[in-house]
CSV table of C-alpha atoms and ligand atoms in Angstrom, one decimal:
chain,number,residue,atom,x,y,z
A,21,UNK,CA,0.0,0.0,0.0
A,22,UNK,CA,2.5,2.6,1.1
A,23,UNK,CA,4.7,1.4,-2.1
A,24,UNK,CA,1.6,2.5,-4.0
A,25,UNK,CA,1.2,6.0,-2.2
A,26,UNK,CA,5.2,6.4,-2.7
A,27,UNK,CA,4.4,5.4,-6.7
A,28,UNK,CA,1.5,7.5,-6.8
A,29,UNK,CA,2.6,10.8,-5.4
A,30,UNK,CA,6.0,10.2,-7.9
A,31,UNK,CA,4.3,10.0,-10.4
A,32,UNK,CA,2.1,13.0,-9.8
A,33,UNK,CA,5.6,14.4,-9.1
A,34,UNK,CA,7.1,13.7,-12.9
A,35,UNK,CA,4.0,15.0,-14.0
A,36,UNK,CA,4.3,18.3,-12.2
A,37,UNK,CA,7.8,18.7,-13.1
A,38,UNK,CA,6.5,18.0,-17.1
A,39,UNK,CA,3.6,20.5,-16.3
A,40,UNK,CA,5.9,23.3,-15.1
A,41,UNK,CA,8.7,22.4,-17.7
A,42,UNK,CA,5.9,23.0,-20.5
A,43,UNK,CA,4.7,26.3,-19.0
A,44,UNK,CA,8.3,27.5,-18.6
A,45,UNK,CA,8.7,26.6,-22.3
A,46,UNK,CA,5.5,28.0,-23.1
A,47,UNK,CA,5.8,31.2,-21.1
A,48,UNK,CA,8.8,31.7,-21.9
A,49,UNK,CA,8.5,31.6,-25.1
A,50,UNK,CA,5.2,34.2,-24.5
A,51,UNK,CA,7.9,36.9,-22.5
A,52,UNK,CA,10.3,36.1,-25.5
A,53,UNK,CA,8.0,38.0,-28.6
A,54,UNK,CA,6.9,39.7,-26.0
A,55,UNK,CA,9.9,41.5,-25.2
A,56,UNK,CA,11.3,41.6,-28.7
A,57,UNK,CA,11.1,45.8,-29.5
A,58,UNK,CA,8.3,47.3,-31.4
A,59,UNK,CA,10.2,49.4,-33.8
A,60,UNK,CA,9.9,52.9,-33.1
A,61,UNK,CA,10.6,56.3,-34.9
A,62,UNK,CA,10.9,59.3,-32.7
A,63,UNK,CA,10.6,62.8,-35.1
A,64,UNK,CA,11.3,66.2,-33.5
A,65,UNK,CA,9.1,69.0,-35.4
A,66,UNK,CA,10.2,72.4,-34.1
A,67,UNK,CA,8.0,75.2,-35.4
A,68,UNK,CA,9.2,78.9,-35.6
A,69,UNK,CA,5.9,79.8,-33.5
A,70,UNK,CA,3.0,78.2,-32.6
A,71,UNK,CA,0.5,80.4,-33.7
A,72,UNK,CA,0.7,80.6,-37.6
A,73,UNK,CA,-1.6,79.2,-39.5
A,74,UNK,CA,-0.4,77.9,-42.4
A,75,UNK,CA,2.8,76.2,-40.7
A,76,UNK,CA,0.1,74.9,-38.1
A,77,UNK,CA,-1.8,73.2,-41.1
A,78,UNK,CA,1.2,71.3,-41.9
A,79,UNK,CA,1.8,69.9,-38.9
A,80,UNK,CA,-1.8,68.8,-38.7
A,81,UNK,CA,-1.5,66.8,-41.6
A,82,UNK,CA,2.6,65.4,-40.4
A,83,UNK,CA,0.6,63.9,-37.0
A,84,UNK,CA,-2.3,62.6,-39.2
A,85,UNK,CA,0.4,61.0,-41.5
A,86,UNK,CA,1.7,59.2,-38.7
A,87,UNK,CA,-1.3,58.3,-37.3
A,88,UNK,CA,-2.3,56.7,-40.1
A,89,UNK,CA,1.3,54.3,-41.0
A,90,UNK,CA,1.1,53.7,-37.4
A,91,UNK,CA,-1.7,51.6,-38.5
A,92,UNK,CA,-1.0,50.2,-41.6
A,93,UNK,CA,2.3,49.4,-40.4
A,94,UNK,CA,2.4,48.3,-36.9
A,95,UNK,CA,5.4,50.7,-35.8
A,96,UNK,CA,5.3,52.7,-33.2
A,97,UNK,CA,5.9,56.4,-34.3
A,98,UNK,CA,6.4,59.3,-31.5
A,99,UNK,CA,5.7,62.7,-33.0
A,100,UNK,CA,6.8,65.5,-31.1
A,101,UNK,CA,5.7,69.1,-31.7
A,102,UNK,CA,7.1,72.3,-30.1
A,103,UNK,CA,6.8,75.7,-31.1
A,104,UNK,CA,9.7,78.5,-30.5
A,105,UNK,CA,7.7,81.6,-29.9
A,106,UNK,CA,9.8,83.1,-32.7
A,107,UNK,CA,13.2,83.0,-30.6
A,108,UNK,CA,16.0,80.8,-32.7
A,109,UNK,CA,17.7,80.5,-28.8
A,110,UNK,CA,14.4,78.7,-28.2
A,111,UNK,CA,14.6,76.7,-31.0
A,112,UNK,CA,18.5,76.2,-30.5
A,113,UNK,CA,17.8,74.6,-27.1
A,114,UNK,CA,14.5,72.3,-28.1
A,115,UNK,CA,16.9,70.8,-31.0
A,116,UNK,CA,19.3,70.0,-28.5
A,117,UNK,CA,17.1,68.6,-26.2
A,118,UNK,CA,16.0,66.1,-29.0
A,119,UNK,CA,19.0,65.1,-29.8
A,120,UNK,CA,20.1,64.1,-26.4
A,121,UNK,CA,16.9,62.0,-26.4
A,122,UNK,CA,18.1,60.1,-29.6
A,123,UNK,CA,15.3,61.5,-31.7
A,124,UNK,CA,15.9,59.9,-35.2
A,125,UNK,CA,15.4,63.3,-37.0
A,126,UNK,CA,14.6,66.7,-37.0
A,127,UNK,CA,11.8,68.5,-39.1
A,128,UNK,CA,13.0,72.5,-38.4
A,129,UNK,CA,11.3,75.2,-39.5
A,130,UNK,CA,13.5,77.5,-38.5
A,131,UNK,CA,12.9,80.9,-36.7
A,132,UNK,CA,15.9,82.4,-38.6
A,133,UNK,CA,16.7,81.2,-42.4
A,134,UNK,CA,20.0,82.6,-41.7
A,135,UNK,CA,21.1,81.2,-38.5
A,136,UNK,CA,20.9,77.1,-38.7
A,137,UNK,CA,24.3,76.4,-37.8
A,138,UNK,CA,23.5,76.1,-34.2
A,139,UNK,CA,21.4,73.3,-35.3
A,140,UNK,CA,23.0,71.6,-37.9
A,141,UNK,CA,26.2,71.2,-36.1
A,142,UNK,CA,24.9,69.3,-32.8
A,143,UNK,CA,22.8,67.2,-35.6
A,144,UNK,CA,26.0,66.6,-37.5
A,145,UNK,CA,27.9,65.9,-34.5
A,146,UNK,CA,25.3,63.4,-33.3
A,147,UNK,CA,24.7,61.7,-37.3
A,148,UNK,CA,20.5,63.2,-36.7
A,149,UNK,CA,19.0,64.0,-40.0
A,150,UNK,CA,17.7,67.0,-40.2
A,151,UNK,CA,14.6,68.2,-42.6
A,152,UNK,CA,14.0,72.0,-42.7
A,153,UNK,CA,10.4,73.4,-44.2
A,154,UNK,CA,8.7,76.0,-44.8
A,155,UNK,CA,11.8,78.9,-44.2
A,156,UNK,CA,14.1,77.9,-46.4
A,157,UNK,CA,18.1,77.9,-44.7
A,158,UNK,CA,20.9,79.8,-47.1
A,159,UNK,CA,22.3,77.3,-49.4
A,160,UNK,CA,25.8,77.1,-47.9
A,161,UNK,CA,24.2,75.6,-44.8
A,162,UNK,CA,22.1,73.0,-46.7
A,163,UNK,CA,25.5,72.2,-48.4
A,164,UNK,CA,27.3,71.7,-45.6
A,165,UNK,CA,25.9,67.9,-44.8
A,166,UNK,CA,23.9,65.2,-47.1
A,167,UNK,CA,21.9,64.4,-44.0
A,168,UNK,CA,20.3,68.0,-44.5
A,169,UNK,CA,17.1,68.4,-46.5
A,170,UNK,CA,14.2,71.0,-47.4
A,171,UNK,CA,10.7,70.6,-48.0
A,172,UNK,CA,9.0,74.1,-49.5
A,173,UNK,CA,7.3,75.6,-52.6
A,174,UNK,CA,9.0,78.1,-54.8
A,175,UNK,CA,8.0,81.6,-53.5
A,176,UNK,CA,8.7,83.2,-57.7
A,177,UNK,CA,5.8,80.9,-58.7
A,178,UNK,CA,2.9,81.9,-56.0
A,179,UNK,CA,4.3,85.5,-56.7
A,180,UNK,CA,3.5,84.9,-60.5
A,181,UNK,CA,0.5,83.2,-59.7
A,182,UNK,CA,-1.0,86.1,-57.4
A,183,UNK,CA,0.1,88.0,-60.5
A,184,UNK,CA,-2.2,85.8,-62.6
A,185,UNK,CA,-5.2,86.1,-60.6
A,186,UNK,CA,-4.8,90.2,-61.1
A,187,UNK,CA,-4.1,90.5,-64.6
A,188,UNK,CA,-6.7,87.7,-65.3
A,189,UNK,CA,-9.2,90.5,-63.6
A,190,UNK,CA,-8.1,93.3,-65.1
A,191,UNK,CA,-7.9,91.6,-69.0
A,192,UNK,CA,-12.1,91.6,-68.9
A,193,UNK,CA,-12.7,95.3,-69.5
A,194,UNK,CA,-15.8,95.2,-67.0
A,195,UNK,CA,-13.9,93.8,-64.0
A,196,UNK,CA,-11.3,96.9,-65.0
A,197,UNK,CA,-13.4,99.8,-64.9
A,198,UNK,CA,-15.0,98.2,-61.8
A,199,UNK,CA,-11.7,97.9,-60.4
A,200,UNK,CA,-10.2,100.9,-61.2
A,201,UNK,CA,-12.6,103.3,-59.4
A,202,UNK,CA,-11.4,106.7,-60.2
A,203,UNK,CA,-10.8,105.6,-64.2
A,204,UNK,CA,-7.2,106.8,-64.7
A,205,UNK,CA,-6.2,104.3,-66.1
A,206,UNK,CA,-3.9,103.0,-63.1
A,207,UNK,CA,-4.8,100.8,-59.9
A,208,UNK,CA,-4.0,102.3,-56.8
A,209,UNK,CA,-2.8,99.8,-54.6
A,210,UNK,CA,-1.1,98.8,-51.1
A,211,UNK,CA,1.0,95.7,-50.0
A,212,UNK,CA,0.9,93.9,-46.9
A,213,UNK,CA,4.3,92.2,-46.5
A,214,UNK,CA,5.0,89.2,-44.6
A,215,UNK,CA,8.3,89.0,-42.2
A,216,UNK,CA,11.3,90.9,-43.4
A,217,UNK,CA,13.9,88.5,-44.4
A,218,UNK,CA,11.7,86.0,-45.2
A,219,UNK,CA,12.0,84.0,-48.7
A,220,UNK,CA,8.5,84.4,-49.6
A,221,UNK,CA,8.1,88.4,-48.4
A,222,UNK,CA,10.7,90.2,-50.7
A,223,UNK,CA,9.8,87.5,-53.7
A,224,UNK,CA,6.1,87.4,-53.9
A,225,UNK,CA,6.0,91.0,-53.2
A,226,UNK,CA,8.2,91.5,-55.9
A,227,UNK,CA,7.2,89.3,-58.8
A,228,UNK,CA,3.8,90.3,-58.2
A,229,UNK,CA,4.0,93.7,-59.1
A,230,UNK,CA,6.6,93.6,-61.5
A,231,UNK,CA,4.4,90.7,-63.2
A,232,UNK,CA,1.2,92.8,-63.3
A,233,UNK,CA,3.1,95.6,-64.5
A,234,UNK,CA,5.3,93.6,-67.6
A,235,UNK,CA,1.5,92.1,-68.5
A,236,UNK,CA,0.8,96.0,-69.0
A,237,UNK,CA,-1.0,97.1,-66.7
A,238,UNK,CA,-0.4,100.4,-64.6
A,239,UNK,CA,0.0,100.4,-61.0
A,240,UNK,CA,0.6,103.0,-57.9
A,241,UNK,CA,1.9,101.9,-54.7
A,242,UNK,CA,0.4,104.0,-52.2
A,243,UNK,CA,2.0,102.1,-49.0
A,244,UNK,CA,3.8,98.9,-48.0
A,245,UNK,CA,3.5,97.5,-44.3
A,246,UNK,CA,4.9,94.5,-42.9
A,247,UNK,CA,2.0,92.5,-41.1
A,248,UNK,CA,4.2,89.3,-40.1
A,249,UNK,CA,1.4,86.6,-41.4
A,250,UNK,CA,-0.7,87.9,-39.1
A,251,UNK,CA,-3.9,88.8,-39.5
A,252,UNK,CA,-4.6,91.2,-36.2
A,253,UNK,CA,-1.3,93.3,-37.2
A,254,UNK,CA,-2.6,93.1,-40.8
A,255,UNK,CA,-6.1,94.9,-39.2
A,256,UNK,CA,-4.6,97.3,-37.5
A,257,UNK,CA,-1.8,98.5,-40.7
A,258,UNK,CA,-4.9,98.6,-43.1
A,259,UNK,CA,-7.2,101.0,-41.0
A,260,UNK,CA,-4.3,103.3,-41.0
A,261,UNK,CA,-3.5,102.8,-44.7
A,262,UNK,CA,-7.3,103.4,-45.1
A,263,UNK,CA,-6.8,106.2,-43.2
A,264,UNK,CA,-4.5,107.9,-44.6
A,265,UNK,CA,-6.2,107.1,-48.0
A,266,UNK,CA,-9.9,107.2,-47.4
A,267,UNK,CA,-10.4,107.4,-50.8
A,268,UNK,CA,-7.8,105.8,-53.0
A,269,UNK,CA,-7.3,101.9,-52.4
A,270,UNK,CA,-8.1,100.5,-55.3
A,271,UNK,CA,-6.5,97.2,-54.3
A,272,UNK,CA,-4.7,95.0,-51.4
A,273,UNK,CA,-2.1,92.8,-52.4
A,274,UNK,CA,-1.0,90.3,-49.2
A,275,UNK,CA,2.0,87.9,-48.8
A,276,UNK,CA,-0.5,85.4,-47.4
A,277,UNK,CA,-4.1,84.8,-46.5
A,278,UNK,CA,-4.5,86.0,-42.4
A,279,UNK,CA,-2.8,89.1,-44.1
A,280,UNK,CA,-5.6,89.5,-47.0
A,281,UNK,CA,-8.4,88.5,-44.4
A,282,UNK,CA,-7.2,91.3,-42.0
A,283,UNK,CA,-7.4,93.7,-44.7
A,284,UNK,CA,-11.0,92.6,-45.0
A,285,UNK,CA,-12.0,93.1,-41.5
A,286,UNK,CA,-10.4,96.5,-41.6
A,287,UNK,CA,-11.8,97.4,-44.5
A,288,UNK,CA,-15.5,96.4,-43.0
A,289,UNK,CA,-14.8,97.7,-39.8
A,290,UNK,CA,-14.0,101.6,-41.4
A,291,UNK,CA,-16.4,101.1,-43.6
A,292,UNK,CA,-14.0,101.6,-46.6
A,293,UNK,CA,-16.2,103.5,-48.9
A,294,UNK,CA,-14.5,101.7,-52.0
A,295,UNK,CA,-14.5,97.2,-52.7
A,296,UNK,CA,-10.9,97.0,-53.5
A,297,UNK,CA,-10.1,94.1,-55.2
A,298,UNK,CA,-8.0,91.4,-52.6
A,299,UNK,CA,-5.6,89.1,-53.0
A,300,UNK,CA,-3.7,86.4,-50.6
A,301,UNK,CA,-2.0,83.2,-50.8
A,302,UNK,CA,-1.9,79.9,-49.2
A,303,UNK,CA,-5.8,78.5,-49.7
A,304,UNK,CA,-6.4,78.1,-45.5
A,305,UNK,CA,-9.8,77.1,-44.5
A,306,UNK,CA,-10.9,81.0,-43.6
A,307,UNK,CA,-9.9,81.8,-47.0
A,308,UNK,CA,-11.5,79.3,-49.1
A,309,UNK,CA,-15.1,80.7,-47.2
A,310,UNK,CA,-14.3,84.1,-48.1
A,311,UNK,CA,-13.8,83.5,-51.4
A,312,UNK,CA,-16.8,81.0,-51.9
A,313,UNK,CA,-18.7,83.9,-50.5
A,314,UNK,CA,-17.3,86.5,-52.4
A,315,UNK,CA,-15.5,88.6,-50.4
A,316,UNK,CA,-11.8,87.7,-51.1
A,317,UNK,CA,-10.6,87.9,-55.0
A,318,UNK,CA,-8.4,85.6,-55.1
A,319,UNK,CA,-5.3,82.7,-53.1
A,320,UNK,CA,-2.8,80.9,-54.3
A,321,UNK,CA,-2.9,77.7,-53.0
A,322,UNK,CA,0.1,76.5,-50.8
A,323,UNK,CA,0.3,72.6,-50.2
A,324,UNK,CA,0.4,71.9,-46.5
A,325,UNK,CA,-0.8,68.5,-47.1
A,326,UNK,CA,1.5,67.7,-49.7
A,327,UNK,CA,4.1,69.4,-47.7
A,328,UNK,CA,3.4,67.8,-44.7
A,329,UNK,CA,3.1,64.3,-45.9
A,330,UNK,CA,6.6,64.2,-47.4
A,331,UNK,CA,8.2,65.6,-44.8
A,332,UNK,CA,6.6,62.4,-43.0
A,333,UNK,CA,7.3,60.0,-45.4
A,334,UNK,CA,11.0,61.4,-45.4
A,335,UNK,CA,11.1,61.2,-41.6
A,336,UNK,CA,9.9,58.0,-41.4
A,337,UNK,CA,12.4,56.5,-44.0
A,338,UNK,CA,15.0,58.0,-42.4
A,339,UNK,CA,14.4,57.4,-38.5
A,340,UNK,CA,13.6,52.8,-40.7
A,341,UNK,CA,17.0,53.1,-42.3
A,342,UNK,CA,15.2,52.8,-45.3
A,343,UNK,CA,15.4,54.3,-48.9
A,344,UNK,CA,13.0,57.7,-49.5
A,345,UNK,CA,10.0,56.6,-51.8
A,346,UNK,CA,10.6,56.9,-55.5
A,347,UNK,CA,7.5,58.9,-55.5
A,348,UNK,CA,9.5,61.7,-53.8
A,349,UNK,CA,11.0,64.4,-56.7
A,350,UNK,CA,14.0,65.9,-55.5
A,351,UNK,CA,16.1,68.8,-56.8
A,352,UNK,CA,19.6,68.8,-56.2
A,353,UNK,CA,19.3,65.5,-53.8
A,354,UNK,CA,18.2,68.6,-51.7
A,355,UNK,CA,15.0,70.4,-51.8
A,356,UNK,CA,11.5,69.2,-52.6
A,357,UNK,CA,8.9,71.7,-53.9
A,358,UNK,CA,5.0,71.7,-54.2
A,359,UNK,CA,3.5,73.4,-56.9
A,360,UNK,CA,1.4,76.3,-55.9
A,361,UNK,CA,-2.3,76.6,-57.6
A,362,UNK,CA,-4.9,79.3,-58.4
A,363,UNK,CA,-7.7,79.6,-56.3
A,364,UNK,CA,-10.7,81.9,-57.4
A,365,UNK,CA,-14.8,82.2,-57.1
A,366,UNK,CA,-14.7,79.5,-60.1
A,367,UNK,CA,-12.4,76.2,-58.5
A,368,UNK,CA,-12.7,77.2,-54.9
A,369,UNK,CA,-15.4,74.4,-54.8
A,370,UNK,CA,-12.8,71.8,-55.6
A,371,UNK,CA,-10.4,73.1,-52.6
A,372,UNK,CA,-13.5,73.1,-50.1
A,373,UNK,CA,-14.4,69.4,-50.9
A,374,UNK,CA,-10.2,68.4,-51.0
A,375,UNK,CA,-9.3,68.3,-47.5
A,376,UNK,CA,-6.3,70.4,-47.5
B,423,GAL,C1,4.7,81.1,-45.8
B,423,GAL,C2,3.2,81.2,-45.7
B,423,GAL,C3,2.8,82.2,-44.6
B,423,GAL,C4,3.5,81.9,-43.3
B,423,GAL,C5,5.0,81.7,-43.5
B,423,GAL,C6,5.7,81.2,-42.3
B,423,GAL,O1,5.0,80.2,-46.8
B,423,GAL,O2,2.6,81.6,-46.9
B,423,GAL,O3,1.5,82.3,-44.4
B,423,GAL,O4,3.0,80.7,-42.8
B,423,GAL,O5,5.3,80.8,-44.6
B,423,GAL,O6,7.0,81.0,-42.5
């Protein structure tokens, strides 16, 4: 009998030790997938302020990019989005900060085009990729590494575009004499410029009006003001412009949209006894509406999606070790530009319905 116990419980023994050899196996073979690393790609985007619109639309559409390959892919993407309140110290700092946290690249738009060697040498000296957008570093810097990329448009062709809305306009003889209020011949206009220094200020606001004028049309400047994108500082420059011409503005040429749109709400708030024709650029939400209704002339539409997305699609490329798409157009192994577009009363529908 006791032979039997001694038999049984051994047996129940073996089996035990069987049991808790196969869960061993088993679990550890669990805690080994489990513990192999999701892949991850950390990206840095450092924005020159946090309060611009168009730059904010881009960003948008770079987290909704990763959102989305997060899913299709199963890799874990960290997206990280700070704003500089326009100080390049700021930004100086909040790069270095990345780096130290092994982010696998930078997406910079800088606060000042002319000062990125702060950044680009703790990338370099830390082998972190770095893709500037939207302001556009001097070319010496983007030569000085091949780690070093930039994602923009080409600020001639929206100026020549904006030019194109205008001379379109004035070509149909009604639309002229409507425009051209006091009938001599020439259109009294003002500029609102964006920041001084910036790529797109001093070259839309110069191919513009030297495009409308080589088309052959007249024009009078009346005043220029910088506005800095914005459309509050853009309010307050056109009430006194309209101020100190309360009868002359004939038309309002702006670097971007906010800027055109402030001109608007100036113009409505003085009671501007003329309609002077409007122009912007960049196609934002606030502008599409005031065109569909009639209010704004004309944009020039600015691709934050397209923008965005390829400065993704780089990113992610990068921070996999893999090779950029082939979809991806490069000039110079460099820079990549989206085309700009017309936007007026007759297409706007097709920009309301695409979801820029
Ligand atoms: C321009 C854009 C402006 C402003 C600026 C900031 O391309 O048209 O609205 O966003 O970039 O750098």
């Amino acid at each position: 009998m006791m032979k039997r116990i001694r038999h049984y419980c051994s047996l129940l023994l073996t089996n035990a030790v069987i049991l808790s050899a196969v869960m061993m196996v088993f679990l550890s073979g669990c805690t080994s997938s489990a513990q192999t690393p999701v892949k991850e790609v950390k990206i840095a985007v450092l924005t020159y302020d946090e309060y611009d619109t168009f730059v904010n639309s881009i960003t948008k559409h770079m987290t909704k990019w990763c959102r989305q390959k997060e899913k299709e892919e199963g890799v874990r993407i960290t997206i990280d989005i700070v704003g500089a309140k326009k100080s390049q110290l700021t930004q100086n700092d909040q790069a270095r900060k990345f780096i130290t946290e092994k982010y696998d690249v930078l997406c910079v738009n800088l606060v000042d085009r002319t000062d990125a060697s702060g950044i680009i040498d703790k990338a370099m000296a830390n082998d972190v990729p770095i893709i500037f957008f939207n302001r556009e570093p001097v070319e010496e810097d983007l030569a000085r590494w091949n780690k070093l990329y930039y994602v923009g448009a080409i600020a001639r062709q929206s100026g020549e575009l904006q030019a194109k809305i205008i001379t379109d306009a004035l070509s149909d003889p009604d639309k002229y004499s409507e425009i051209d209020v006091n009938g001599n011949g020439t259109i009294q206009y003002v500029i609102l410029e964006g920041e001084a220094g910036h790529q797109d200020t001093l070259v839309r606001t110069n191919v513009c009006t030297t495009t409308v004028v080589n088309s052959g049309y007249a024009l009078e400047k009346l005043g220029d003001e910088y506005a800095n994108w914005d459309r509050d500082q853009a309010k307050t420059k056109m009430l006194e412009l309209a101020d100190r011409y309360p009868f002359q503005i004939e038309m309002v040429i702006a670097n971007n949209d906010d800027m055109a749109l402030g001109a608007l709400d100036a113009l409505k708030e003085c009671n501007y006894p003329l309609d002077p024709f409007v122009v912007g650029i960049n196609g934002t939400e606030d502008a599409l509406e005031a065109i569909r209704t009639m209010k704004l002339d004309g944009s020039v539409f600015n691709d934050a999606k397209g923008q965005g997305e390829t400065i993704m699609e780089m990113a992610y490329a990068m921070g996999m070790n893999e090779s950029f798409p082939a979809t991806i157009e490069f000039a110079f192994d460099k820079y990549v530009f989206t085309p700009y577009n017309i936007i007026t009363y007759d297409n706007v529908q097709q920009y309301l319905t695409d979801e820029n």
